[in-house]
Amino acid sequence: MAIQRTFSIIKPDATKRNLTGAINAKFEEAGLRIVGQRRVHMTREQAEKFYAVHAERPFFGELVDFMISEPVVVQVLEGENAVAKNREVMGATNPADADEGTIRKEFALSIGENSVHGSDSEENAKIEIEQFFTEDQIVG
């Protein structure tokens, strides 16, 4: 098993409902360490860059508007197989399909307002982390 870093966002629907601590507890209970974390209000430019992979999809504008609607918490999580572990802890994108005990099952309001984002690969984690953190802001 390899120690990895992954990127996470606690989304506006969750920060608005003051769920940061409860979500962080889920990460830590799963064996992930929070080695970088800060609360930011994403700009439109940041959100458009972050979600550029979805730029041609019909939901892109709505997604960007949602992500800039309230502050978010950007994070670097570290642990054994952190990418896969984080995705397991988050649960399925659709909260109706998410396993019991996952973040999305417990906290998501809908498919769109699903409380968290997590990197889908080590390569994307590196890219996403670099968008929001410098190496000296990550303390492991």
MMTF fields as JSON, N, C-alpha, C and O atoms, coordinates in Angstrom:
{
  "mmtfVersion": "1.0.0",
  "mmtfProducer": "UNKNOWN",
  "numBonds": 559,
  "numAtoms": 560,
  "numGroups": 140,
  "numChains": 1,
  "numModels": 1,
  "chainsPerModel": [1],
  "groupsPerChain": [140],
  "chainIdList": ["A"],
  "bondAtomList": [4, 2, 8, 6, 12, 10, 16, 14, 20, 18, 24, 22, 28, 26, 32, 30, 36, 34, 40, 38, 44, 42, 48, 46, 52, 50, 56, 54, 60, 58, 64, 62, 68, 66, 72, 70, 76, 74, 80, 78, 84, 82, 88, 86, 92, 90, 96, 94, 100, 98, 104, 102, 108, 106, 112, 110, 116, 114, 120, 118, 124, 122, 128, 126, 132, 130, 136, 134, 140, 138, 144, 142, 148, 146, 152, 150, 156, 154, 160, 158, 164, 162, 168, 166, 172, 170, 176, 174, 180, 178, 184, 182, 188, 186, 192, 190, 196, 194, 200, 198, 204, 202, 208, 206, 212, 210, 216, 214, 220, 218, 224, 222, 228, 226, 232, 230, 236, 234, 240, 238, 244, 242, 248, 246, 252, 250, 256, 254, 260, 258, 264, 262, 268, 266, 272, 270, 276, 274, 280, 278, 284, 282, 288, 286, 292, 290, 296, 294, 300, 298, 304, 302, 308, 306, 312, 310, 316, 314, 320, 318, 324, 322, 328, 326, 332, 330, 336, 334, 340, 338, 344, 342, 348, 346, 352, 350, 356, 354, 360, 358, 364, 362, 368, 366, 372, 370, 376, 374, 380, 378, 384, 382, 388, 386, 392, 390, 396, 394, 400, 398, 404, 402, 408, 406, 412, 410, 416, 414, 420, 418, 424, 422, 428, 426, 432, 430, 436, 434, 440, 438, 444, 442, 448, 446, 452, 450, 456, 454, 460, 458, 464, 462, 468, 466, 472, 470, 476, 474, 480, 478, 484, 482, 488, 486, 492, 490, 496, 494, 500, 498, 504, 502, 508, 506, 512, 510, 516, 514, 520, 518, 524, 522, 528, 526, 532, 530, 536, 534, 540, 538, 544, 542, 548, 546, 552, 550, 556, 554],
  "bondOrderList": [1, 1, 1, 1, 1, 1, 1, 1, 1, 1, 1, 1, 1, 1, 1, 1, 1, 1, 1, 1, 1, 1, 1, 1, 1, 1, 1, 1, 1, 1, 1, 1, 1, 1, 1, 1, 1, 1, 1, 1, 1, 1, 1, 1, 1, 1, 1, 1, 1, 1, 1, 1, 1, 1, 1, 1, 1, 1, 1, 1, 1, 1, 1, 1, 1, 1, 1, 1, 1, 1, 1, 1, 1, 1, 1, 1, 1, 1, 1, 1, 1, 1, 1, 1, 1, 1, 1, 1, 1, 1, 1, 1, 1, 1, 1, 1, 1, 1, 1, 1, 1, 1, 1, 1, 1, 1, 1, 1, 1, 1, 1, 1, 1, 1, 1, 1, 1, 1, 1, 1, 1, 1, 1, 1, 1, 1, 1, 1, 1, 1, 1, 1, 1, 1, 1, 1, 1, 1, 1],
  "groupList": [{"groupName": "MET", "atomNameList": ["N", "CA", "C", "O"], "elementList": ["N", "C", "C", "O"], "formalChargeList": [0, 0, 0, 0], "bondAtomList": [1, 0, 2, 1, 3, 2], "bondOrderList": [1, 1, 2], "singleLetterCode": "M", "chemCompType": "L-PEPTIDE LINKING"}, {"groupName": "ALA", "atomNameList": ["N", "CA", "C", "O"], "elementList": ["N", "C", "C", "O"], "formalChargeList": [0, 0, 0, 0], "bondAtomList": [1, 0, 2, 1, 3, 2], "bondOrderList": [1, 1, 2], "singleLetterCode": "A", "chemCompType": "L-PEPTIDE LINKING"}, {"groupName": "ILE", "atomNameList": ["N", "CA", "C", "O"], "elementList": ["N", "C", "C", "O"], "formalChargeList": [0, 0, 0, 0], "bondAtomList": [1, 0, 2, 1, 3, 2], "bondOrderList": [1, 1, 2], "singleLetterCode": "I", "chemCompType": "L-PEPTIDE LINKING"}, {"groupName": "GLN", "atomNameList": ["N", "CA", "C", "O"], "elementList": ["N", "C", "C", "O"], "formalChargeList": [0, 0, 0, 0], "bondAtomList": [1, 0, 2, 1, 3, 2], "bondOrderList": [1, 1, 2], "singleLetterCode": "Q", "chemCompType": "L-PEPTIDE LINKING"}, {"groupName": "ARG", "atomNameList": ["N", "CA", "C", "O"], "elementList": ["N", "C", "C", "O"], "formalChargeList": [0, 0, 0, 0], "bondAtomList": [1, 0, 2, 1, 3, 2], "bondOrderList": [1, 1, 2], "singleLetterCode": "R", "chemCompType": "L-PEPTIDE LINKING"}, {"groupName": "THR", "atomNameList": ["N", "CA", "C", "O"], "elementList": ["N", "C", "C", "O"], "formalChargeList": [0, 0, 0, 0], "bondAtomList": [1, 0, 2, 1, 3, 2], "bondOrderList": [1, 1, 2], "singleLetterCode": "T", "chemCompType": "L-PEPTIDE LINKING"}, {"groupName": "PHE", "atomNameList": ["N", "CA", "C", "O"], "elementList": ["N", "C", "C", "O"], "formalChargeList": [0, 0, 0, 0], "bondAtomList": [1, 0, 2, 1, 3, 2], "bondOrderList": [1, 1, 2], "singleLetterCode": "F", "chemCompType": "L-PEPTIDE LINKING"}, {"groupName": "SER", "atomNameList": ["N", "CA", "C", "O"], "elementList": ["N", "C", "C", "O"], "formalChargeList": [0, 0, 0, 0], "bondAtomList": [1, 0, 2, 1, 3, 2], "bondOrderList": [1, 1, 2], "singleLetterCode": "S", "chemCompType": "L-PEPTIDE LINKING"}, {"groupName": "LYS", "atomNameList": ["N", "CA", "C", "O"], "elementList": ["N", "C", "C", "O"], "formalChargeList": [0, 0, 0, 0], "bondAtomList": [1, 0, 2, 1, 3, 2], "bondOrderList": [1, 1, 2], "singleLetterCode": "K", "chemCompType": "L-PEPTIDE LINKING"}, {"groupName": "PRO", "atomNameList": ["N", "CA", "C", "O"], "elementList": ["N", "C", "C", "O"], "formalChargeList": [0, 0, 0, 0], "bondAtomList": [1, 0, 2, 1, 3, 2], "bondOrderList": [1, 1, 2], "singleLetterCode": "P", "chemCompType": "L-PEPTIDE LINKING"}, {"groupName": "ASP", "atomNameList": ["N", "CA", "C", "O"], "elementList": ["N", "C", "C", "O"], "formalChargeList": [0, 0, 0, 0], "bondAtomList": [1, 0, 2, 1, 3, 2], "bondOrderList": [1, 1, 2], "singleLetterCode": "D", "chemCompType": "L-PEPTIDE LINKING"}, {"groupName": "ASN", "atomNameList": ["N", "CA", "C", "O"], "elementList": ["N", "C", "C", "O"], "formalChargeList": [0, 0, 0, 0], "bondAtomList": [1, 0, 2, 1, 3, 2], "bondOrderList": [1, 1, 2], "singleLetterCode": "N", "chemCompType": "L-PEPTIDE LINKING"}, {"groupName": "LEU", "atomNameList": ["N", "CA", "C", "O"], "elementList": ["N", "C", "C", "O"], "formalChargeList": [0, 0, 0, 0], "bondAtomList": [1, 0, 2, 1, 3, 2], "bondOrderList": [1, 1, 2], "singleLetterCode": "L", "chemCompType": "L-PEPTIDE LINKING"}, {"groupName": "GLY", "atomNameList": ["N", "CA", "C", "O"], "elementList": ["N", "C", "C", "O"], "formalChargeList": [0, 0, 0, 0], "bondAtomList": [1, 0, 2, 1, 3, 2], "bondOrderList": [1, 1, 2], "singleLetterCode": "G", "chemCompType": "PEPTIDE LINKING"}, {"groupName": "GLU", "atomNameList": ["N", "CA", "C", "O"], "elementList": ["N", "C", "C", "O"], "formalChargeList": [0, 0, 0, 0], "bondAtomList": [1, 0, 2, 1, 3, 2], "bondOrderList": [1, 1, 2], "singleLetterCode": "E", "chemCompType": "L-PEPTIDE LINKING"}, {"groupName": "VAL", "atomNameList": ["N", "CA", "C", "O"], "elementList": ["N", "C", "C", "O"], "formalChargeList": [0, 0, 0, 0], "bondAtomList": [1, 0, 2, 1, 3, 2], "bondOrderList": [1, 1, 2], "singleLetterCode": "V", "chemCompType": "L-PEPTIDE LINKING"}, {"groupName": "HIS", "atomNameList": ["N", "CA", "C", "O"], "elementList": ["N", "C", "C", "O"], "formalChargeList": [0, 0, 0, 0], "bondAtomList": [1, 0, 2, 1, 3, 2], "bondOrderList": [1, 1, 2], "singleLetterCode": "H", "chemCompType": "L-PEPTIDE LINKING"}, {"groupName": "TYR", "atomNameList": ["N", "CA", "C", "O"], "elementList": ["N", "C", "C", "O"], "formalChargeList": [0, 0, 0, 0], "bondAtomList": [1, 0, 2, 1, 3, 2], "bondOrderList": [1, 1, 2], "singleLetterCode": "Y", "chemCompType": "L-PEPTIDE LINKING"}],
  "groupTypeList": [0, 1, 2, 3, 4, 5, 6, 7, 2, 2, 8, 9, 10, 1, 5, 8, 4, 11, 12, 5, 13, 1, 2, 11, 1, 8, 6, 14, 14, 1, 13, 12, 4, 2, 15, 13, 3, 4, 4, 15, 16, 0, 5, 4, 14, 3, 1, 14, 8, 6, 17, 1, 15, 16, 1, 14, 4, 9, 6, 6, 13, 14, 12, 15, 10, 6, 0, 2, 7, 14, 9, 15, 15, 15, 3, 15, 12, 14, 13, 14, 11, 1, 15, 1, 8, 11, 4, 14, 15, 0, 13, 1, 5, 11, 9, 1, 10, 1, 10, 14, 13, 5, 2, 4, 8, 14, 6, 1, 12, 7, 2, 13, 14, 11, 7, 15, 16, 13, 7, 10, 7, 14, 14, 11, 1, 8, 2, 14, 2, 14, 3, 6, 6, 5, 14, 10, 3, 2, 15, 13],
  "groupIdList": [1, 2, 3, 4, 5, 6, 7, 8, 9, 10, 11, 12, 13, 14, 15, 16, 17, 18, 19, 20, 21, 22, 23, 24, 25, 26, 27, 28, 29, 30, 31, 32, 33, 34, 35, 36, 37, 38, 39, 40, 41, 42, 43, 44, 45, 46, 47, 48, 49, 50, 51, 52, 53, 54, 55, 56, 57, 58, 59, 60, 61, 62, 63, 64, 65, 66, 67, 68, 69, 70, 71, 72, 73, 74, 75, 76, 77, 78, 79, 80, 81, 82, 83, 84, 85, 86, 87, 88, 89, 90, 91, 92, 93, 94, 95, 96, 97, 98, 99, 100, 101, 102, 103, 104, 105, 106, 107, 108, 109, 110, 111, 112, 113, 114, 115, 116, 117, 118, 119, 120, 121, 122, 123, 124, 125, 126, 127, 128, 129, 130, 131, 132, 133, 134, 135, 136, 137, 138, 139, 140],
  "secStructList": [7, 7, 3, 3, 3, 3, 3, 3, 3, 3, 7, 2, 2, 2, 2, 2, 6, 6, 7, 2, 2, 2, 2, 2, 2, 2, 2, 2, 2, 6, 6, 7, 3, 3, 3, 3, 3, 3, 3, 3, 7, 7, 7, 2, 2, 2, 2, 2, 2, 2, 6, 4, 4, 4, 6, 6, 1, 6, 6, 2, 2, 2, 2, 2, 2, 2, 2, 6, 1, 1, 7, 3, 3, 3, 3, 3, 3, 3, 3, 3, 6, 2, 2, 2, 2, 2, 2, 2, 2, 2, 7, 7, 1, 1, 6, 6, 6, 1, 7, 6, 6, 1, 2, 2, 2, 2, 2, 7, 7, 1, 1, 1, 1, 7, 1, 3, 3, 3, 7, 1, 1, 2, 2, 2, 2, 2, 2, 2, 2, 2, 2, 2, 7, 7, 4, 4, 4, 7, 7, 7],
  "xCoordList": [0.84, 0.0, 0.882, 1.895, 0.463, 1.256, 0.584, -0.635, 1.407, 0.899, 0.73, 1.661, -0.443, -0.767, -1.37, -1.764, -1.422, -2.185, -3.307, -3.164, -4.419, -5.537, -6.129, -5.841, -6.949, -7.562, -9.042, -9.705, -9.548, -10.946, -11.478, -10.755, -12.749, -13.445, -14.707, -15.494, -14.89, -16.18, -16.97, -16.614, -18.04, -18.758, -19.689, -19.946, -20.189, -21.022, -22.24, -22.586, -22.895, -24.077, -23.714, -24.516, -22.516, -22.077, -21.525, -21.802, -20.743, -20.202, -21.317, -21.274, -22.321, -23.46, -24.196, -24.747, -24.198, -24.891, -23.946, -24.308, -22.73, -21.771, -21.384, -21.32, -21.129, -20.818, -19.333, -18.966, -18.475, -17.049, -16.479, -15.776, -16.768, -16.236, -16.74, -15.968, -18.016, -18.59, -17.977, -17.71, -17.757, -17.148, -15.681, -15.201, -14.97, -13.578, -13.47, -12.539, -14.403, -14.393, -14.503, -13.845, -15.329, -15.474, -14.133, -13.747, -13.425, -12.12, -11.155, -10.473, -11.11, -10.163, -10.509, -9.613, -11.792, -12.212, -11.812, -11.599, -11.71, -11.337, -9.815, -9.326, -9.077, -7.623, -6.933, -5.737, -7.658, -7.057, -6.662, -7.414, -5.482, -5.007, -5.223, -4.973, -5.678, -5.841, -4.521, -4.205, -3.747, -2.41, -2.372, -1.342, -3.477, -3.632, -5.114, -5.928, -5.466, -6.886, -7.031, -6.345, -7.945, -8.278, -9.644, -10.089, -10.284, -11.612, -11.41, -10.707, -12.034, -11.888, -13.247, -14.142, -13.38, -14.542, -14.01, -13.372, -14.273, -13.755, -14.236, -15.383, -13.356, -13.751, -14.341, -14.159, -15.035, -15.569, -14.433, -14.551, -13.329, -12.186, -11.623, -11.314, -11.49, -10.993, -11.928, -11.475, -13.216, -14.185, -14.211, -14.289, -14.147, -14.142, -12.892, -12.964, -11.757, -10.515, -10.598, -10.238, -11.071, -11.134, -12.038, -11.698, -13.17, -14.153, -14.09, -15.058, -12.967, -12.817, -13.123, -13.594, -12.867, -13.15, -14.633, -14.99, -15.487, -16.94, -17.461, -18.673, -16.573, -16.962, -18.001, -18.819, -17.99, -18.932, -20.241, -21.169, -20.321, -21.527, -22.589, -22.257, -23.854, -24.935, -24.998, -25.534, -24.464, -24.54, -23.369, -23.322, -22.417, -21.201, -21.495, -20.958, -22.327, -22.635, -23.274, -22.935, -24.197, -24.864, -23.869, -23.928, -22.953, -21.93, -21.026, -20.755, -20.565, -19.703, -20.445, -19.903, -21.687, -22.477, -22.624, -22.519, -22.865, -22.993, -21.688, -21.698, -20.568, -19.289, -18.806, -17.959, -19.338, -18.948, -20.017, -19.876, -21.077, -22.207, -21.939, -22.538, -21.066, -20.718, -19.256, -18.688, -18.64, -17.279, -17.221, -18.209, -16.031, -15.749, -14.526, -13.813, -14.285, -13.069, -12.271, -12.707, -11.087, -10.198, -9.222, -8.766, -8.907, -8.112, -7.144, -7.377, -6.069, -5.177, -5.288, -5.04, -5.664, -5.789, -4.656, -4.245, -4.151, -3.024, -3.312, -3.897, -2.897, -3.068, -2.785, -2.462, -2.911, -2.722, -3.814, -5.004, -3.386, -4.333, -5.399, -6.596, -4.942, -5.828, -6.88, -8.009, -6.533, -7.504, -8.701, -9.846, -8.431, -9.513, -10.245, -11.47, -9.51, -10.125, -11.075, -12.185, -10.642, -11.499, -12.77, -13.86, -12.635, -13.811, -14.773, -15.99, -14.227, -15.06, -15.814, -17.007, -15.123, -15.724, -16.778, -17.789, -16.539, -17.505, -18.799, -19.879, -18.716, -19.898, -20.252, -19.626, -21.247, -21.676, -22.142, -22.651, -21.956, -22.354, -23.822, -24.184, -24.653, -26.083, -26.267, -26.042, -26.668, -26.804, -27.777, -27.655, -28.733, -29.676, -28.97, -29.431, -27.848, -27.081, -25.906, -25.244, -25.645, -24.482, -24.716, -25.837, -23.623, -23.697, -23.961, -23.58, -24.613, -24.848, -23.513, -22.51, -23.507, -22.313, -21.375, -20.415, -21.634, -20.774, -21.197, -22.304, -20.293, -20.56, -21.791, -22.667, -21.854, -22.973, -24.296, -25.334, -24.282, -25.523, -26.036, -27.236, -25.115, -25.512, -25.779, -26.645, -25.046, -25.088, -25.545, -25.994, -25.448, -25.79, -27.275, -28.114, -27.578, -28.967, -29.522, -30.728, -28.629, -29.038, -27.789, -26.681, -27.978, -26.825, -25.929, -24.705, -26.51, -25.738, -25.152, -24.001, -25.94, -25.478, -25.084, -25.779, -23.919, -23.519, -22.396, -21.736, -22.188, -21.367, -19.858, -19.145, -19.338, -17.888, -17.45, -18.202, -16.216, -15.514, -14.264, -13.659, -13.876, -12.615, -11.964, -12.647, -10.653, -9.909, -10.209, -10.442, -10.198, -10.496, -9.255, -9.367, -8.07, -6.819, -5.663, -5.795, -4.53, -3.344, -2.91, -2.509, -2.995, -2.58, -3.459, -2.945, -4.771, -5.664, -5.52, -5.662, -5.242, -5.024, -3.869, -3.968, -2.781, -1.616, -1.977, -1.619, -2.681, -3.089, -4.011, -3.835, -4.994, -5.971, -5.323, -5.626, -4.439, -3.738, -2.962, -3.004, -2.256, -1.433, -2.249, -1.716, -3.542, -4.393, -4.664, -4.919, -4.609, -5.019, -3.959, -4.112, -2.889, -1.891, -0.477, -0.192, 0.394, 1.828, 2.359, 1.723, 3.504, 4.059, 4.258, 4.091, 4.606, 4.844, 3.54, 3.587, 2.391, 1.109, 0.586, -0.463, 1.326, 0.946, 1.908, 3.115, 1.355, 2.18, 1.783, 0.714, 2.616, 2.29, 3.025, 2.844],
  "yCoordList": [-1.185, 0.0, 1.245, 1.322, 2.198, 3.416, 4.6, 4.765, 5.42, 6.679, 7.647, 7.865, 8.209, 9.135, 10.401, 10.468, 11.398, 12.61, 12.718, 12.321, 13.259, 13.516, 14.869, 15.44, 15.364, 16.678, 16.517, 15.631, 17.369, 17.336, 18.759, 19.695, 18.901, 20.168, 19.866, 18.994, 20.584, 20.57, 21.701, 22.874, 21.326, 22.222, 23.203, 23.061, 24.203, 25.246, 24.746, 25.32, 23.697, 23.218, 22.731, 22.845, 22.192, 21.69, 22.801, 22.825, 23.725, 24.795, 25.707, 26.213, 25.911, 26.754, 26.164, 26.895, 24.83, 24.155, 23.821, 23.07, 24.381, 24.234, 22.768, 22.321, 22.029, 20.603, 20.282, 19.109, 21.292, 21.06, 20.097, 19.152, 20.323, 19.456, 18.031, 17.089, 17.858, 16.51, 15.764, 14.566, 16.468, 15.842, 15.53, 14.454, 16.451, 16.181, 14.958, 14.165, 14.802, 13.635, 12.334, 11.346, 12.336, 11.155, 10.814, 9.646, 11.831, 11.591, 10.984, 10.0, 11.589, 11.13, 9.741, 8.938, 9.45, 8.115, 7.047, 5.89, 7.434, 6.507, 6.37, 5.631, 7.082, 6.982, 7.996, 7.87, 8.997, 10.058, 11.216, 11.601, 11.765, 12.925, 14.174, 14.167, 15.231, 16.519, 17.262, 17.755, 17.338, 17.944, 19.333, 20.006, 19.745, 21.087, 21.413, 20.594, 22.609, 22.96, 24.475, 25.135, 25.007, 26.421, 26.682, 26.006, 27.674, 28.087, 29.213, 30.185, 29.074, 30.078, 30.342, 29.498, 31.498, 31.788, 31.789, 32.749, 30.716, 30.566, 31.699, 32.137, 32.158, 33.113, 32.326, 31.113, 33.029, 32.386, 31.775, 30.656, 32.516, 32.03, 30.737, 29.798, 30.685, 29.459, 28.286, 27.191, 28.506, 27.426, 26.962, 25.763, 27.896, 27.521, 26.728, 25.765, 27.124, 26.378, 24.992, 23.996, 24.934, 23.665, 22.664, 21.486, 23.123, 22.246, 22.314, 21.956, 22.767, 22.913, 21.625, 21.677, 20.486, 19.198, 19.058, 18.295, 19.785, 19.729, 20.918, 21.096, 21.715, 22.977, 22.8, 23.695, 21.696, 21.472, 20.833, 20.688, 20.461, 19.807, 20.841, 21.971, 20.471, 21.446, 21.974, 23.058, 21.232, 21.65, 22.524, 22.94, 22.818, 23.547, 24.887, 25.174, 25.694, 27.022, 26.936, 27.7, 26.008, 25.81, 25.336, 25.766, 24.445, 23.947, 25.08, 25.209, 25.89, 27.021, 27.982, 28.409, 28.322, 29.22, 28.665, 29.409, 27.371, 26.734, 26.835, 27.185, 26.531, 26.49, 27.866, 27.96, 28.936, 30.278, 30.926, 32.083, 30.192, 30.76, 30.969, 31.848, 30.186, 30.238, 29.825, 29.297, 30.054, 29.561, 28.027, 27.33, 27.541, 26.109, 25.883, 26.827, 24.632, 24.267, 23.354, 22.25, 23.825, 23.016, 22.305, 22.86, 21.063, 20.236, 19.33, 18.945, 19.007, 17.937, 16.857, 17.095, 15.67, 14.516, 13.556, 13.41, 12.901, 11.995, 10.69, 10.685, 9.595, 8.296, 7.178, 7.421, 5.953, 4.808, 4.79, 4.827, 4.733, 4.729, 5.811, 5.545, 7.019, 8.137, 8.438, 8.792, 8.305, 8.62, 7.681, 8.129, 6.387, 5.395, 5.485, 5.375, 5.683, 5.764, 6.958, 6.84, 8.109, 9.286, 9.05, 9.422, 8.435, 8.189, 7.223, 7.345, 6.279, 5.351, 6.084, 5.856, 6.959, 7.719, 8.7, 8.934, 9.277, 10.224, 9.522, 10.035, 8.363, 7.661, 8.066, 8.958, 7.418, 7.672, 9.117, 9.738, 9.642, 11.02, 11.261, 12.294, 10.31, 10.404, 9.883, 8.698, 10.736, 10.294, 9.13, 8.36, 8.989, 7.872, 6.537, 5.494, 6.577, 5.361, 5.154, 4.118, 6.115, 6.055, 5.063, 4.884, 4.423, 3.472, 4.196, 5.352, 3.496, 4.021, 4.399, 3.713, 5.488, 5.92, 6.787, 7.332, 6.93, 7.781, 9.245, 9.553, 10.123, 11.558, 11.944, 12.655, 11.477, 11.883, 11.291, 11.94, 10.083, 9.492, 10.316, 10.562, 10.738, 11.461, 12.943, 13.51, 13.588, 15.046, 15.665, 16.811, 14.947, 15.541, 15.87, 15.17, 16.944, 17.353, 16.812, 16.6, 16.591, 16.141, 15.699, 15.746, 15.272, 14.924, 16.142, 16.02, 17.297, 18.52, 19.08, 19.516, 19.068, 19.565, 18.346, 17.944, 17.774, 16.499, 16.63, 15.645, 17.826, 18.14, 18.066, 18.828, 17.175, 17.019, 16.714, 16.169, 17.083, 16.68, 15.941, 16.287, 14.934, 14.242, 13.882, 13.531, 13.967, 13.619, 12.186, 11.319, 11.951, 10.612, 9.806, 8.644, 10.414, 9.708, 10.437, 11.592, 9.748, 10.395, 11.572, 12.617, 11.393, 12.449, 13.692, 14.808, 13.505, 14.648, 15.252, 16.463, 14.429, 14.953, 15.942, 17.016, 15.588, 16.472, 17.801, 18.87, 17.726, 18.934, 19.794, 21.009, 19.156, 19.89, 20.508, 21.645, 19.767, 20.306, 21.558, 22.566, 21.492, 22.623, 23.859, 24.969, 23.678, 24.841, 25.67, 26.871, 25.034, 25.723, 25.787, 26.542, 25.008, 24.957, 25.02, 24.477, 25.693, 25.597, 24.517, 24.182, 23.985, 22.872, 23.264, 22.426, 24.507, 24.923, 25.08, 25.255, 25.018, 25.076, 23.691, 23.564, 22.664, 21.284, 20.789, 20.7, 20.47, 20.062, 18.666, 18.478, 17.687, 16.301, 15.76, 14.593],
  "zCoordList": [0.0, 0.0, 0.0, 0.695, -0.795, -0.961, -0.286, -0.344, 0.355, 0.91, -0.263, -1.039, -0.381, -1.458, -0.874, 0.29, -1.745, -1.446, -2.461, -3.617, -2.011, -2.903, -2.557, -1.505, -3.442, -3.28, -2.973, -3.512, -2.115, -1.724, -1.652, -1.309, -1.979, -1.75, -0.955, -1.326, 0.125, 0.818, 0.155, 0.267, -0.534, -1.44, -0.708, 0.487, -1.456, -0.851, -0.083, 0.95, -0.556, 0.166, 1.56, 2.487, 1.713, 3.016, 3.905, 5.104, 3.329, 4.173, 4.663, 5.784, 3.805, 4.192, 5.397, 6.22, 5.487, 6.593, 7.743, 8.649, 7.709, 8.799, 9.042, 10.187, 7.96, 8.059, 7.924, 7.857, 7.884, 7.676, 8.715, 8.358, 9.975, 11.035, 10.926, 11.104, 10.639, 10.516, 9.332, 9.421, 8.23, 7.054, 7.328, 6.969, 7.956, 8.309, 9.213, 9.074, 10.125, 11.011, 10.205, 10.531, 9.158, 8.288, 7.628, 7.576, 7.124, 6.507, 7.518, 7.234, 8.701, 9.718, 10.24, 10.498, 10.398, 10.828, 9.815, 10.178, 8.553, 7.484, 7.348, 6.493, 8.193, 8.157, 7.268, 7.007, 6.799, 6.0, 6.906, 7.802, 6.666, 7.423, 6.589, 5.384, 7.208, 6.527, 6.692, 7.775, 5.597, 5.668, 5.026, 5.051, 4.463, 3.924, 3.901, 3.474, 4.36, 4.387, 4.489, 5.27, 3.676, 3.831, 3.232, 2.305, 3.788, 3.338, 2.333, 2.61, 1.158, 0.106, -0.523, -0.484, -1.09, -1.928, -3.353, -3.785, -4.077, -5.437, -6.326, -6.234, -7.174, -8.197, -9.372, -9.482, -10.227, -11.436, -12.25, -12.75, -12.38, -13.15, -12.548, -13.281, -11.223, -10.573, -10.829, -11.164, -10.675, -10.869, -12.325, -12.592, -13.258, -14.674, -15.029, -15.792, -14.486, -14.73, -14.102, -14.729, -12.871, -12.159, -12.879, -12.99, -13.361, -14.01, -15.54, -16.211, -16.096, -17.549, -18.305, -19.442, -17.701, -18.341, -18.69, -19.588, -17.99, -18.218, -19.042, -19.164, -19.598, -20.254, -21.36, -21.575, -22.049, -23.15, -22.693, -23.489, -21.451, -20.946, -20.604, -20.246, -20.709, -20.475, -19.043, -18.811, -18.091, -16.686, -16.254, -15.096, -17.149, -16.776, -16.106, -15.035, -16.715, -16.158, -14.792, -13.888, -14.641, -13.352, -12.29, -11.138, -12.689, -11.763, -11.292, -10.098, -12.22, -11.866, -10.941, -9.922, -11.295, -10.446, -9.036, -8.06, -8.926, -7.616, -6.829, -5.649, -7.482, -6.768, -6.313, -5.425, -6.914, -6.471, -5.595, -5.2, -5.291, -4.558, -3.065, -2.444, -2.506, -1.074, -0.951, -1.907, 0.194, 0.394, 0.322, 0.556, -0.009, -0.006, 0.869, 1.207, 1.232, 1.946, 1.029, 0.703, 0.612, -0.216, 0.7, 1.699, 0.344, 1.249, 0.499, -0.646, 1.172, 0.748, 1.814, 2.996, 1.37, 2.259, 1.96, 0.809, 2.998, 2.834, 3.564, 4.647, 2.961, 3.597, 2.611, 1.448, 3.092, 2.215, 1.162, 1.476, -0.104, -1.225, -1.058, -1.156, -0.807, -0.455, -1.52, -1.18, -2.799, -3.85, -3.734, -3.677, -3.699, -3.617, -2.279, -2.234, -1.205, 0.124, 0.196, 0.715, -0.325, -0.306, -1.112, -0.678, -2.275, -3.111, -2.416, -2.552, -1.684, -0.913, 0.19, 0.39, 0.899, 2.001, 1.482, 2.144, 0.288, -0.278, -0.649, -0.359, -1.282, -1.755, -3.171, -3.742, -3.734, -5.108, -5.284, -4.351, -6.504, -6.818, -6.5, -5.936, -6.86, -6.537, -5.115, -4.865, -4.181, -2.792, -2.626, -1.673, -3.529, -3.453, -3.689, -3.225, -4.415, -4.714, -3.767, -3.821, -2.911, -2.017, -0.883, -0.405, -0.467, 0.643, 1.958, 2.138, 2.858, 4.204, 4.833, 4.637, 5.584, 6.292, 5.478, 6.022, 4.169, 3.355, 3.5, 3.943, 3.12, 3.228, 2.424, 2.917, 1.196, 0.344, 0.809, 0.683, 1.338, 1.855, 3.032, 3.156, 3.89, 5.105, 4.895, 5.561, 3.974, 3.926, 2.609, 2.608, 1.483, 0.189, 0.111, 0.678, -0.601, -0.81, -2.128, -2.26, -3.106, -4.436, -5.192, -4.658, -6.436, -7.274, -7.457, -7.397, -7.676, -7.878, -6.603, -6.576, -5.552, -4.248, -3.405, -2.472, -3.79, -3.191, -2.161, -1.829, -1.668, -0.496, -0.661, -0.008, -1.511, -1.622, -3.048, -3.855, -3.323, -4.546, -4.11, -3.096, -4.86, -4.616, -5.933, -6.895, -5.981, -7.193, -7.605, -6.763, -8.924, -9.433, -9.804, -10.197, -9.683, -9.985, -9.306, -8.901, -9.187, -8.621, -9.484, -8.971, -10.813, -11.735, -11.557, -11.475, -11.499, -11.309, -9.921, -9.757, -8.925, -7.574, -7.571, -6.977, -8.229, -8.291, -8.961, -8.466, -10.078, -10.809, -9.947, -9.862, -9.31, -8.499, -7.262, -6.902, -6.619, -5.442, -5.834, -5.128, -6.954, -7.384, -7.744, -7.758, -8.036, -8.323, -7.069, -7.16, -5.904, -4.674, -3.579, -2.619, -3.709, -2.643, -3.214, -4.281, -2.477, -2.744, -1.811, -0.811, -2.136, -1.348, 0.127, 1.013, 0.39, 1.775, 2.576, 3.793, 1.913, 2.607, 2.988, 3.62, 2.599, 2.911, 3.971, 3.749, 5.119, 6.252, 6.671, 7.25, 6.392, 6.68, 7.758, 8.105]
}
